[in-house]
JSON list of C-alpha atoms and ligand atoms in Angstrom, two decimals:
[
{"chain": "T", "resi": 1447, "resn": "MET", "atom": "CA", "xyz": [-22.87, 5.23, 17.67]},
{"chain": "T", "resi": 1448, "resn": "ASP", "atom": "CA", "xyz": [-23.70, 4.79, 21.31]},
{"chain": "T", "resi": 1449, "resn": "ASN", "atom": "CA", "xyz": [-23.24, 8.56, 21.67]},
{"chain": "T", "resi": 1450, "resn": "ILE", "atom": "CA", "xyz": [-26.07, 9.14, 19.22]},
{"chain": "T", "resi": 1451, "resn": "LEU", "atom": "CA", "xyz": [-28.37, 7.00, 21.30]},
{"chain": "T", "resi": 1452, "resn": "GLN", "atom": "CA", "xyz": [-27.64, 8.98, 24.43]},
{"chain": "T", "resi": 1453, "resn": "HIS", "atom": "CA", "xyz": [-29.33, 12.04, 22.99]},
{"chain": "T", "resi": 1454, "resn": "LYS", "atom": "CA", "xyz": [-32.83, 12.38, 24.26]},
{"chain": "T", "resi": 1455, "resn": "ASN", "atom": "CA", "xyz": [-34.33, 13.59, 21.04]},
{"chain": "T", "resi": 1456, "resn": "ILE", "atom": "CA", "xyz": [-33.34, 12.78, 17.51]},
{"chain": "T", "resi": 1457, "resn": "ASP", "atom": "CA", "xyz": [-32.62, 15.87, 15.43]},
{"chain": "T", "resi": 1458, "resn": "VAL", "atom": "CA", "xyz": [-35.71, 15.84, 13.28]},
{"chain": "T", "resi": 1459, "resn": "SER", "atom": "CA", "xyz": [-34.06, 17.56, 10.33]},
{"chain": "T", "resi": 1460, "resn": "LYS", "atom": "CA", "xyz": [-31.54, 14.73, 10.17]},
{"chain": "T", "resi": 1461, "resn": "THR", "atom": "CA", "xyz": [-33.86, 11.81, 10.84]},
{"chain": "T", "resi": 1462, "resn": "CYS", "atom": "CA", "xyz": [-33.19, 10.16, 7.48]},
{"chain": "T", "resi": 1463, "resn": "THR", "atom": "CA", "xyz": [-29.44, 10.31, 8.04]},
{"chain": "T", "resi": 1464, "resn": "PHE", "atom": "CA", "xyz": [-29.90, 8.92, 11.51]},
{"chain": "T", "resi": 1465, "resn": "LEU", "atom": "CA", "xyz": [-32.09, 6.03, 10.33]},
{"chain": "T", "resi": 1466, "resn": "SER", "atom": "CA", "xyz": [-29.64, 5.19, 7.58]},
{"chain": "T", "resi": 1467, "resn": "ILE", "atom": "CA", "xyz": [-26.62, 5.15, 9.91]},
{"chain": "T", "resi": 1468, "resn": "TYR", "atom": "CA", "xyz": [-28.43, 3.32, 12.69]},
{"chain": "T", "resi": 1469, "resn": "ALA", "atom": "CA", "xyz": [-29.74, 0.68, 10.27]},
{"chain": "T", "resi": 1470, "resn": "ARG", "atom": "CA", "xyz": [-26.20, 0.08, 9.01]},
{"chain": "T", "resi": 1471, "resn": "TYR", "atom": "CA", "xyz": [-24.92, -0.11, 12.58]},
{"chain": "T", "resi": 1472, "resn": "LEU", "atom": "CA", "xyz": [-27.54, -2.75, 13.45]},
{"chain": "T", "resi": 1473, "resn": "TYR", "atom": "CA", "xyz": [-26.67, -4.73, 10.33]},
{"chain": "T", "resi": 1474, "resn": "HIS", "atom": "CA", "xyz": [-22.87, -4.58, 10.46]},
{"chain": "T", "resi": 1475, "resn": "GLU", "atom": "CA", "xyz": [-22.18, -4.46, 14.18]},
{"chain": "T", "resi": 1476, "resn": "LYS", "atom": "CA", "xyz": [-25.16, -6.24, 15.73]},
{"chain": "T", "resi": 1477, "resn": "GLY", "atom": "CA", "xyz": [-25.80, -8.72, 12.91]},
{"chain": "T", "resi": 1478, "resn": "LEU", "atom": "CA", "xyz": [-29.55, -8.11, 12.81]},
{"chain": "T", "resi": 1479, "resn": "LYS", "atom": "CA", "xyz": [-31.75, -9.29, 9.94]},
{"chain": "T", "resi": 1480, "resn": "LYS", "atom": "CA", "xyz": [-33.99, -6.93, 7.97]},
{"chain": "T", "resi": 1481, "resn": "SER", "atom": "CA", "xyz": [-37.15, -7.70, 9.98]},
{"chain": "T", "resi": 1482, "resn": "GLU", "atom": "CA", "xyz": [-35.26, -7.19, 13.25]},
{"chain": "T", "resi": 1483, "resn": "ILE", "atom": "CA", "xyz": [-33.84, -3.89, 12.00]},
{"chain": "T", "resi": 1484, "resn": "ILE", "atom": "CA", "xyz": [-37.35, -2.67, 11.10]},
{"chain": "T", "resi": 1485, "resn": "GLU", "atom": "CA", "xyz": [-38.54, -3.58, 14.58]},
{"chain": "T", "resi": 1486, "resn": "GLU", "atom": "CA", "xyz": [-35.63, -1.75, 16.25]},
{"chain": "T", "resi": 1487, "resn": "LEU", "atom": "CA", "xyz": [-35.99, 1.37, 14.06]},
{"chain": "T", "resi": 1488, "resn": "ASN", "atom": "CA", "xyz": [-39.68, 1.59, 14.95]},
{"chain": "T", "resi": 1489, "resn": "HIS", "atom": "CA", "xyz": [-38.82, 1.09, 18.60]},
{"chain": "T", "resi": 1490, "resn": "ILE", "atom": "CA", "xyz": [-36.20, 3.85, 18.70]},
{"chain": "T", "resi": 1491, "resn": "MET", "atom": "CA", "xyz": [-38.37, 6.27, 16.73]},
{"chain": "T", "resi": 1492, "resn": "ASN", "atom": "CA", "xyz": [-41.20, 5.62, 19.11]},
{"chain": "T", "resi": 1493, "resn": "LEU", "atom": "CA", "xyz": [-38.95, 6.49, 22.03]},
{"chain": "T", "resi": 1494, "resn": "TYR", "atom": "CA", "xyz": [-37.31, 9.61, 20.68]},
{"chain": "T", "resi": 1495, "resn": "TYR", "atom": "CA", "xyz": [-39.24, 11.07, 17.79]},
{"chain": "T", "resi": 1496, "resn": "PRO", "atom": "CA", "xyz": [-41.94, 13.52, 18.81]},
{"chain": "T", "resi": 1497, "resn": "ARG", "atom": "CA", "xyz": [-45.35, 12.64, 17.37]},
{"chain": "T", "resi": 1498, "resn": "PHE", "atom": "CA", "xyz": [-44.00, 9.44, 15.76]},
{"chain": "T", "resi": 1499, "resn": "ASN", "atom": "CA", "xyz": [-46.56, 7.84, 13.50]},
{"chain": "T", "resi": 1500, "resn": "PRO", "atom": "CA", "xyz": [-45.42, 4.40, 12.24]},
{"chain": "T", "resi": 1501, "resn": "VAL", "atom": "CA", "xyz": [-47.71, 4.60, 9.21]},
{"chain": "T", "resi": 1502, "resn": "ASN", "atom": "CA", "xyz": [-46.01, 7.73, 7.87]},
{"chain": "T", "resi": 1503, "resn": "TRP", "atom": "CA", "xyz": [-42.58, 6.27, 8.38]},
{"chain": "T", "resi": 1504, "resn": "SER", "atom": "CA", "xyz": [-43.09, 2.67, 7.29]},
{"chain": "T", "resi": 1505, "resn": "VAL", "atom": "CA", "xyz": [-41.81, 3.24, 3.72]},
{"chain": "T", "resi": 1506, "resn": "SER", "atom": "CA", "xyz": [-38.64, 5.00, 4.89]},
{"chain": "T", "resi": 1507, "resn": "ILE", "atom": "CA", "xyz": [-37.93, 2.51, 7.65]},
{"chain": "T", "resi": 1508, "resn": "GLU", "atom": "CA", "xyz": [-38.43, -0.40, 5.28]},
{"chain": "T", "resi": 1509, "resn": "LYS", "atom": "CA", "xyz": [-36.06, 1.26, 2.79]},
{"chain": "T", "resi": 1510, "resn": "TYR", "atom": "CA", "xyz": [-33.26, 1.93, 5.29]},
{"chain": "T", "resi": 1511, "resn": "ALA", "atom": "CA", "xyz": [-33.55, -1.55, 6.78]},
{"chain": "T", "resi": 1512, "resn": "GLY", "atom": "CA", "xyz": [-33.40, -3.05, 3.29]},
{"chain": "T", "resi": 1513, "resn": "LYS", "atom": "CA", "xyz": [-30.33, -1.06, 2.29]},
{"chain": "T", "resi": 1514, "resn": "ALA", "atom": "CA", "xyz": [-28.48, -1.41, 5.59]},
{"chain": "T", "resi": 1515, "resn": "GLY", "atom": "CA", "xyz": [-26.15, -4.08, 4.29]},
{"chain": "T", "resi": 1516, "resn": "LYS", "atom": "CA", "xyz": [-25.30, -2.27, 1.10]},
{"chain": "T", "resi": 1517, "resn": "TYR", "atom": "CA", "xyz": [-23.19, 0.45, 2.58]},
{"chain": "T", "resi": 1518, "resn": "PRO", "atom": "CA", "xyz": [-20.24, 0.10, 4.86]},
{"chain": "T", "resi": 1519, "resn": "LEU", "atom": "CA", "xyz": [-20.56, 1.65, 8.28]},
{"chain": "T", "resi": 1520, "resn": "CYS", "atom": "CA", "xyz": [-18.06, 4.44, 8.14]},
{"chain": "T", "resi": 1521, "resn": "GLU", "atom": "CA", "xyz": [-16.90, 5.30, 11.64]},
{"chain": "T", "resi": 1522, "resn": "CYS", "atom": "CA", "xyz": [-13.98, 7.23, 10.26]},
{"chain": "T", "resi": 1523, "resn": "LYS", "atom": "CA", "xyz": [-14.34, 10.82, 9.11]},
{"chain": "T", "resi": 1524, "resn": "GLY", "atom": "CA", "xyz": [-13.70, 9.68, 5.56]},
{"chain": "T", "resi": 1525, "resn": "ILE", "atom": "CA", "xyz": [-11.18, 8.18, 3.20]},
{"chain": "T", "resi": 1526, "resn": "TRP", "atom": "CA", "xyz": [-8.55, 10.33, 1.53]},
{"chain": "T", "resi": 1527, "resn": "ILE", "atom": "CA", "xyz": [-7.94, 9.74, -2.16]},
{"chain": "T", "resi": 1528, "resn": "THR", "atom": "CA", "xyz": [-4.49, 10.89, -3.22]},
{"chain": "T", "resi": 1529, "resn": "GLU", "atom": "CA", "xyz": [-3.22, 12.87, -6.18]},
{"chain": "T", "resi": 1530, "resn": "ASN", "atom": "CA", "xyz": [-1.52, 9.90, -7.87]},
{"chain": "T", "resi": 1531, "resn": "GLU", "atom": "CA", "xyz": [-4.62, 7.75, -7.47]},
{"chain": "T", "resi": 1532, "resn": "LEU", "atom": "CA", "xyz": [-6.80, 10.46, -9.03]},
{"chain": "T", "resi": 1533, "resn": "GLN", "atom": "CA", "xyz": [-4.25, 10.86, -11.83]},
{"chain": "T", "resi": 1534, "resn": "THR", "atom": "CA", "xyz": [-4.43, 7.13, -12.61]},
{"chain": "T", "resi": 1535, "resn": "ILE", "atom": "CA", "xyz": [-8.22, 7.31, -12.93]},
{"chain": "T", "resi": 1536, "resn": "GLU", "atom": "CA", "xyz": [-8.03, 10.46, -15.08]},
{"chain": "T", "resi": 1537, "resn": "GLU", "atom": "CA", "xyz": [-5.97, 8.44, -17.54]},
{"chain": "T", "resi": 1538, "resn": "VAL", "atom": "CA", "xyz": [-8.74, 5.87, -18.02]},
{"chain": "T", "resi": 1539, "resn": "GLN", "atom": "CA", "xyz": [-10.27, 6.87, -21.36]},
{"chain": "T", "resi": 1540, "resn": "ASP", "atom": "CA", "xyz": [-13.70, 5.29, -20.90]},
{"chain": "T", "resi": 1541, "resn": "LYS", "atom": "CA", "xyz": [-15.82, 7.38, -18.46]},
{"chain": "T", "resi": 1542, "resn": "VAL", "atom": "CA", "xyz": [-17.81, 4.42, -17.11]},
{"chain": "T", "resi": 1543, "resn": "LEU", "atom": "CA", "xyz": [-14.62, 2.44, -16.49]},
{"chain": "T", "resi": 1544, "resn": "GLY", "atom": "CA", "xyz": [-13.18, 5.45, -14.68]},
{"chain": "T", "resi": 1545, "resn": "ARG", "atom": "CA", "xyz": [-16.16, 5.51, -12.36]},
{"chain": "T", "resi": 1546, "resn": "LEU", "atom": "CA", "xyz": [-15.81, 1.79, -11.71]},
{"chain": "T", "resi": 1547, "resn": "ALA", "atom": "CA", "xyz": [-12.08, 2.15, -11.00]},
{"chain": "T", "resi": 1548, "resn": "PHE", "atom": "CA", "xyz": [-12.78, 5.04, -8.60]},
{"chain": "T", "resi": 1549, "resn": "THR", "atom": "CA", "xyz": [-15.43, 3.01, -6.77]},
{"chain": "T", "resi": 1550, "resn": "LEU", "atom": "CA", "xyz": [-13.13, 0.00, -6.37]},
{"chain": "T", "resi": 1551, "resn": "LEU", "atom": "CA", "xyz": [-10.37, 2.31, -5.13]},
{"chain": "T", "resi": 1552, "resn": "CYS", "atom": "CA", "xyz": [-12.62, 3.85, -2.44]},
{"chain": "T", "resi": 1553, "resn": "LEU", "atom": "CA", "xyz": [-13.83, 0.41, -1.31]},
{"chain": "T", "resi": 1554, "resn": "ALA", "atom": "CA", "xyz": [-10.30, -1.00, -1.13]},
{"chain": "T", "resi": 1555, "resn": "LYS", "atom": "CA", "xyz": [-9.08, 1.99, 0.89]},
{"chain": "T", "resi": 1556, "resn": "PHE", "atom": "CA", "xyz": [-12.08, 1.75, 3.20]},
{"chain": "T", "resi": 1557, "resn": "ARG", "atom": "CA", "xyz": [-11.29, -1.90, 3.84]},
{"chain": "T", "resi": 1558, "resn": "ASN", "atom": "CA", "xyz": [-7.63, -1.05, 4.39]},
{"chain": "T", "resi": 1559, "resn": "TYR", "atom": "CA", "xyz": [-8.76, 1.43, 7.03]},
{"chain": "T", "resi": 1560, "resn": "ARG", "atom": "CA", "xyz": [-10.88, -1.15, 8.80]},
{"chain": "T", "resi": 1561, "resn": "ASN", "atom": "CA", "xyz": [-8.25, -3.85, 8.54]},
{"chain": "T", "resi": 1562, "resn": "PRO", "atom": "CA", "xyz": [-4.59, -2.81, 8.14]},
{"chain": "T", "resi": 1563, "resn": "ASN", "atom": "CA", "xyz": [-3.78, -6.28, 6.76]},
{"chain": "T", "resi": 1564, "resn": "ASN", "atom": "CA", "xyz": [-6.32, -5.97, 3.97]},
{"chain": "T", "resi": 1565, "resn": "ASN", "atom": "CA", "xyz": [-3.72, -5.18, 1.28]},
{"chain": "T", "resi": 1566, "resn": "ASN", "atom": "CA", "xyz": [-6.07, -3.43, -1.15]},
{"chain": "T", "resi": 1567, "resn": "TRP", "atom": "CA", "xyz": [-8.59, -6.26, -1.51]},
{"chain": "T", "resi": 1568, "resn": "VAL", "atom": "CA", "xyz": [-12.27, -5.60, -2.22]},
{"chain": "T", "resi": 1569, "resn": "ASN", "atom": "CA", "xyz": [-14.91, -8.14, -1.34]},
{"chain": "T", "resi": 1570, "resn": "TYR", "atom": "CA", "xyz": [-18.38, -7.10, -2.45]},
{"chain": "T", "resi": 1571, "resn": "SER", "atom": "CA", "xyz": [-20.78, -8.62, -4.93]},
{"chain": "T", "resi": 1572, "resn": "ASN", "atom": "CA", "xyz": [-20.70, -7.32, -8.49]},
{"chain": "T", "resi": 1573, "resn": "GLY", "atom": "CA", "xyz": [-24.21, -5.93, -7.98]},
{"chain": "T", "resi": 1574, "resn": "GLU", "atom": "CA", "xyz": [-23.17, -3.93, -4.91]},
{"chain": "T", "resi": 1575, "resn": "ILE", "atom": "CA", "xyz": [-20.08, -2.56, -6.62]},
{"chain": "T", "resi": 1576, "resn": "PHE", "atom": "CA", "xyz": [-21.99, -1.43, -9.71]},
{"chain": "T", "resi": 1577, "resn": "ASP", "atom": "CA", "xyz": [-24.75, 0.09, -7.56]},
{"chain": "T", "resi": 1578, "resn": "MET", "atom": "CA", "xyz": [-22.23, 2.19, -5.67]},
{"chain": "T", "resi": 1579, "resn": "ALA", "atom": "CA", "xyz": [-20.51, 3.08, -8.95]},
{"chain": "T", "resi": 1580, "resn": "CYS", "atom": "CA", "xyz": [-23.90, 4.27, -10.26]},
{"chain": "T", "resi": 1581, "resn": "ILE", "atom": "CA", "xyz": [-23.54, 2.10, -13.35]},
{"chain": "T", "resi": 1582, "resn": "ASN", "atom": "CA", "xyz": [-26.61, 0.39, -14.70]},
{"chain": "T", "resi": 1583, "resn": "THR", "atom": "CA", "xyz": [-25.73, -2.55, -16.92]},
{"chain": "T", "resi": 1584, "resn": "THR", "atom": "CA", "xyz": [-26.21, -6.28, -17.56]},
{"chain": "T", "resi": 1585, "resn": "ALA", "atom": "CA", "xyz": [-24.32, -9.03, -15.76]},
{"chain": "T", "resi": 1586, "resn": "PHE", "atom": "CA", "xyz": [-22.53, -9.79, -19.03]},
{"chain": "T", "resi": 1587, "resn": "ASN", "atom": "CA", "xyz": [-21.34, -6.19, -19.39]},
{"chain": "T", "resi": 1588, "resn": "LYS", "atom": "CA", "xyz": [-20.22, -6.12, -15.76]},
{"chain": "T", "resi": 1589, "resn": "ASP", "atom": "CA", "xyz": [-17.83, -8.98, -16.47]},
{"chain": "T", "resi": 1590, "resn": "ILE", "atom": "CA", "xyz": [-16.53, -7.22, -19.58]},
{"chain": "T", "resi": 1591, "resn": "LYS", "atom": "CA", "xyz": [-15.85, -4.03, -17.62]},
{"chain": "T", "resi": 1592, "resn": "PHE", "atom": "CA", "xyz": [-13.98, -5.87, -14.87]},
{"chain": "T", "resi": 1593, "resn": "ASN", "atom": "CA", "xyz": [-11.94, -7.63, -17.55]},
{"chain": "T", "resi": 1594, "resn": "ARG", "atom": "CA", "xyz": [-10.98, -4.33, -19.15]},
{"chain": "T", "resi": 1595, "resn": "LEU", "atom": "CA", "xyz": [-9.72, -3.03, -15.81]},
{"chain": "T", "resi": 1596, "resn": "LEU", "atom": "CA", "xyz": [-7.84, -6.31, -15.39]},
{"chain": "T", "resi": 1597, "resn": "GLU", "atom": "CA", "xyz": [-6.21, -5.95, -18.84]},
{"chain": "T", "resi": 1598, "resn": "SER", "atom": "CA", "xyz": [-5.10, -2.42, -18.04]},
{"chain": "T", "resi": 1599, "resn": "GLY", "atom": "CA", "xyz": [-3.47, -3.63, -14.82]},
{"chain": "T", "resi": 1600, "resn": "LEU", "atom": "CA", "xyz": [-5.66, -1.56, -12.51]},
{"chain": "T", "resi": 1601, "resn": "ILE", "atom": "CA", "xyz": [-7.07, -4.61, -10.74]},
{"chain": "T", "resi": 1602, "resn": "GLU", "atom": "CA", "xyz": [-6.17, -8.25, -10.17]},
{"chain": "T", "resi": 1603, "resn": "TYR", "atom": "CA", "xyz": [-8.29, -11.26, -9.28]},
{"chain": "T", "resi": 1604, "resn": "ALA", "atom": "CA", "xyz": [-7.60, -13.64, -6.44]},
{"chain": "T", "resi": 1605, "resn": "LYS", "atom": "CA", "xyz": [-5.74, -16.80, -7.40]},
{"chain": "T", "resi": 1606, "resn": "LYS", "atom": "CA", "xyz": [-8.67, -18.82, -6.18]},
{"chain": "T", "resi": 1607, "resn": "VAL", "atom": "CA", "xyz": [-11.51, -18.65, -8.68]},
{"chain": "T", "resi": 1608, "resn": "ASN", "atom": "CA", "xyz": [-13.83, -16.29, -6.88]},
{"chain": "T", "resi": 1609, "resn": "ASN", "atom": "CA", "xyz": [-15.39, -13.33, -8.60]},
{"chain": "T", "resi": 1610, "resn": "LEU", "atom": "CA", "xyz": [-15.91, -11.55, -5.31]},
{"chain": "T", "resi": 1611, "resn": "ASN", "atom": "CA", "xyz": [-12.25, -10.99, -4.67]},
{"chain": "T", "resi": 1612, "resn": "ILE", "atom": "CA", "xyz": [-10.66, -8.12, -6.53]},
{"chain": "T", "resi": 1613, "resn": "ARG", "atom": "CA", "xyz": [-7.41, -6.41, -5.67]},
{"chain": "T", "resi": 1614, "resn": "VAL", "atom": "CA", "xyz": [-6.92, -2.76, -6.55]},
{"chain": "T", "resi": 1615, "resn": "MET", "atom": "CA", "xyz": [-3.41, -2.26, -7.93]},
{"chain": "T", "resi": 1616, "resn": "PHE", "atom": "CA", "xyz": [-3.12, 1.54, -7.98]},
{"chain": "T", "resi": 1617, "resn": "VAL", "atom": "CA", "xyz": [-3.52, 2.44, -4.29]},
{"chain": "T", "resi": 1618, "resn": "ASP", "atom": "CA", "xyz": [-0.81, 5.02, -3.50]},
{"chain": "T", "resi": 1619, "resn": "ASP", "atom": "CA", "xyz": [-0.95, 6.31, 0.05]},
{"chain": "T", "resi": 1620, "resn": "ASN", "atom": "CA", "xyz": [2.43, 8.02, -0.27]},
{"chain": "T", "resi": 1621, "resn": "SER", "atom": "CA", "xyz": [1.15, 10.64, -2.66]},
{"chain": "T", "resi": 1622, "resn": "ARG", "atom": "CA", "xyz": [-0.53, 13.90, -1.52]},
{"chain": "T", "resi": 1623, "resn": "GLN", "atom": "CA", "xyz": [-4.08, 13.65, -0.09]},
{"chain": "T", "resi": 1624, "resn": "LYS", "atom": "CA", "xyz": [-6.50, 15.44, -2.38]},
{"chain": "T", "resi": 1625, "resn": "LEU", "atom": "CA", "xyz": [-10.12, 14.27, -2.18]},
{"chain": "T", "resi": 1626, "resn": "LEU", "atom": "CA", "xyz": [-11.96, 13.25, 1.00]},
{"chain": "T", "resi": 1627, "resn": "ILE", "atom": "CA", "xyz": [-14.78, 10.73, 0.54]},
{"chain": "T", "resi": 1628, "resn": "THR", "atom": "CA", "xyz": [-17.22, 10.58, 3.45]},
{"chain": "T", "resi": 1629, "resn": "ASP", "atom": "CA", "xyz": [-20.24, 8.91, 1.87]},
{"chain": "T", "resi": 1630, "resn": "PHE", "atom": "CA", "xyz": [-20.12, 5.54, 0.12]},
{"chain": "T", "resi": 1631, "resn": "ARG", "atom": "CA", "xyz": [-23.66, 5.41, -1.19]},
{"chain": "T", "resi": 1632, "resn": "LYS", "atom": "CA", "xyz": [-23.04, 7.01, -4.59]},
{"chain": "T", "resi": 1633, "resn": "LEU", "atom": "CA", "xyz": [-19.34, 6.70, -5.29]},
{"chain": "T", "resi": 1634, "resn": "GLY", "atom": "CA", "xyz": [-19.88, 7.01, -9.03]},
{"chain": "T", "resi": 1635, "resn": "TYR", "atom": "CA", "xyz": [-21.52, 10.40, -8.51]},
{"chain": "T", "resi": 1636, "resn": "GLU", "atom": "CA", "xyz": [-18.72, 11.47, -6.14]},
{"chain": "T", "resi": 1637, "resn": "TRP", "atom": "CA", "xyz": [-16.36, 10.99, -9.07]},
{"chain": "T", "resi": 1638, "resn": "LYS", "atom": "CA", "xyz": [-18.65, 12.91, -11.44]},
{"chain": "T", "resi": 1639, "resn": "LEU", "atom": "CA", "xyz": [-18.89, 15.75, -8.91]},
{"chain": "T", "resi": 1640, "resn": "TYR", "atom": "CA", "xyz": [-15.10, 15.81, -8.67]},
{"chain": "T", "resi": 1641, "resn": "LYS", "atom": "CA", "xyz": [-14.98, 16.06, -12.47]},
{"chain": "T", "resi": 1642, "resn": "GLY", "atom": "CA", "xyz": [-17.20, 19.15, -12.30]},
{"chain": "T", "resi": 1643, "resn": "GLU", "atom": "CA", "xyz": [-20.60, 17.69, -13.18]},
{"chain": "T", "resi": 1644, "resn": "LYS", "atom": "CA", "xyz": [-23.70, 19.19, -11.56]},
{"chain": "T", "resi": 1645, "resn": "TYR", "atom": "CA", "xyz": [-24.64, 17.22, -8.45]},
{"chain": "T", "resi": 1646, "resn": "ILE", "atom": "CA", "xyz": [-26.02, 18.36, -5.10]},
{"chain": "T", "resi": 1647, "resn": "ARG", "atom": "CA", "xyz": [-26.08, 16.79, -1.64]},
{"chain": "T", "resi": 1648, "resn": "CYS", "atom": "CA", "xyz": [-29.65, 16.36, -0.41]},
{"chain": "T", "resi": 1649, "resn": "THR", "atom": "CA", "xyz": [-30.40, 18.65, 2.54]},
{"chain": "T", "resi": 1650, "resn": "GLY", "atom": "CA", "xyz": [-32.41, 15.84, 4.16]},
{"chain": "T", "resi": 1651, "resn": "CYS", "atom": "CA", "xyz": [-30.27, 12.72, 3.92]},
{"chain": "T", "resi": 1652, "resn": "GLY", "atom": "CA", "xyz": [-27.02, 13.94, 2.37]},
{"chain": "T", "resi": 1653, "resn": "ILE", "atom": "CA", "xyz": [-27.13, 11.63, -0.64]},
{"chain": "T", "resi": 1654, "resn": "LEU", "atom": "CA", "xyz": [-25.69, 12.93, -3.93]},
{"chain": "T", "resi": 1655, "resn": "VAL", "atom": "CA", "xyz": [-28.23, 13.52, -6.69]},
{"chain": "T", "resi": 1656, "resn": "LYS", "atom": "CA", "xyz": [-27.99, 14.97, -10.16]},
{"chain": "T", "resi": 1657, "resn": "ARG", "atom": "CA", "xyz": [-29.06, 18.59, -10.09]},
{"chain": "T", "resi": 1658, "resn": "LYS", "atom": "CA", "xyz": [-32.09, 19.14, -12.31]},
{"chain": "T", "resi": 1659, "resn": "THR", "atom": "CA", "xyz": [-33.15, 22.65, -11.26]},
{"chain": "T", "resi": 1660, "resn": "ASN", "atom": "CA", "xyz": [-31.23, 25.55, -9.76]},
{"chain": "T", "resi": 1661, "resn": "ASN", "atom": "CA", "xyz": [-33.05, 25.65, -6.44]},
{"chain": "T", "resi": 1662, "resn": "GLN", "atom": "CA", "xyz": [-33.22, 21.87, -5.91]},
{"chain": "T", "resi": 1663, "resn": "LYS", "atom": "CA", "xyz": [-32.48, 20.91, -2.28]},
{"chain": "T", "resi": 1664, "resn": "TYR", "atom": "CA", "xyz": [-33.75, 17.36, -1.81]},
{"chain": "T", "resi": 1665, "resn": "CYS", "atom": "CA", "xyz": [-33.43, 13.88, -3.30]},
{"chain": "T", "resi": 1666, "resn": "LYS", "atom": "CA", "xyz": [-36.58, 12.20, -4.60]},
{"chain": "T", "resi": 1667, "resn": "ASP", "atom": "CA", "xyz": [-37.30, 10.35, -1.32]},
{"chain": "T", "resi": 1668, "resn": "CYS", "atom": "CA", "xyz": [-36.80, 13.38, 0.92]},
{"chain": "T", "resi": 1669, "resn": "ALA", "atom": "CA", "xyz": [-38.81, 15.61, -1.44]},
{"chain": "T", "resi": 1670, "resn": "TYR", "atom": "CA", "xyz": [-41.63, 13.08, -1.13]},
{"chain": "T", "resi": 1671, "resn": "GLU", "atom": "CA", "xyz": [-41.33, 13.09, 2.68]},
{"chain": "T", "resi": 1672, "resn": "LYS", "atom": "CA", "xyz": [-41.41, 16.90, 2.67]},
{"chain": "T", "resi": 1673, "resn": "GLN", "atom": "CA", "xyz": [-44.52, 16.87, 0.51]},
{"chain": "T", "resi": 1674, "resn": "LEU", "atom": "CA", "xyz": [-46.24, 14.44, 2.90]},
{"chain": "T", "resi": 1675, "resn": "GLU", "atom": "CA", "xyz": [-45.27, 16.68, 5.80]},
{"chain": "T", "resi": 1676, "resn": "ARG", "atom": "CA", "xyz": [-46.73, 19.75, 4.04]},
{"chain": "T", "resi": 1677, "resn": "ASN", "atom": "CA", "xyz": [-49.92, 17.83, 3.29]},
{"chain": "T", "resi": 1678, "resn": "ARG", "atom": "CA", "xyz": [-50.22, 16.79, 6.94]},
{"chain": "T", "resi": 1679, "resn": "ASP", "atom": "CA", "xyz": [-49.70, 20.37, 8.11]},
{"chain": "T", "resi": 1680, "resn": "TYR", "atom": "CA", "xyz": [-52.25, 21.57, 5.59]},
{"chain": "T", "resi": 1681, "resn": "LYS", "atom": "CA", "xyz": [-54.80, 18.99, 6.74]},
{"chain": "T", "resi": 1682, "resn": "SER", "atom": "CA", "xyz": [-54.33, 19.84, 10.40]},
{"chain": "T", "resi": 1683, "resn": "GLN", "atom": "CA", "xyz": [-54.75, 23.53, 9.50]},
{"chain": "T", "resi": 1684, "resn": "LEU", "atom": "CA", "xyz": [-58.06, 22.69, 7.82]},
{"chain": "T", "resi": 1685, "resn": "LEU", "atom": "CA", "xyz": [-59.09, 20.67, 10.85]},
{"chain": "T", "resi": 1686, "resn": "ILE", "atom": "CA", "xyz": [-58.37, 23.59, 13.17]},
{"chain": "T", "resi": 1687, "resn": "GLN", "atom": "CA", "xyz": [-60.36, 25.90, 10.89]},
{"chain": "T", "resi": 1688, "resn": "ASP", "atom": "CA", "xyz": [-63.26, 23.43, 10.99]},
{"chain": "T", "resi": 1689, "resn": "ILE", "atom": "CA", "xyz": [-63.24, 23.38, 14.77]},
{"chain": "T", "resi": 1690, "resn": "PHE", "atom": "CA", "xyz": [-63.17, 27.14, 15.20]},
{"chain": "J", "resi": 820, "resn": "ZN", "atom": "ZN1", "xyz": [-32.55, 12.88, 0.72]}
]
């Protein structure tokens, strides 16, 4: 991360990715609160981004600061999911449960990477897990889905009564590496993409989104940013025409 900060100018085309990673770094490694992250993001943009206008960026900066804690800071190149692990998830009949199992697997393996003594435990709130799994459902249904994974032996709960502690029982690092996961924002979609559904990675921020048209390049947020940019360019064109 410190390497990124050494660069004099931020690569403008990747600003969203940069803000997202830097916000996560400030949250996870520096322990900053949302308001402090906003302040720091504005500060760094001011230093390195040419023609930085805080008004144009306030929505994005607010968003990345707000989501900083949601996603793990992945310093590794990615997490390998193995053939046997994928096979186990393929055998889950219910598609939504499969996505949930895949998400828990990725999170457990990520935590194993960060802490070799982790032993396949996952410790995130139900809300965070379902967000990453891209599953929209009620709290009641979340419990039911966890229970179904429990019944099928794919997960276990901690002995202490604590809903936050789930152990994934089908991690198999001895099997052949097959799928590399490098982005933890939309794990549910990563699974759908693996299963052949139509998703694209946004050219701006790299997030996975469902493909709606053939030439789609951006997610909703980046498309909006692009539109603002075009409008600004258009306005400055008009201004120049007015002057001359
Ligand atoms: Zn995007």
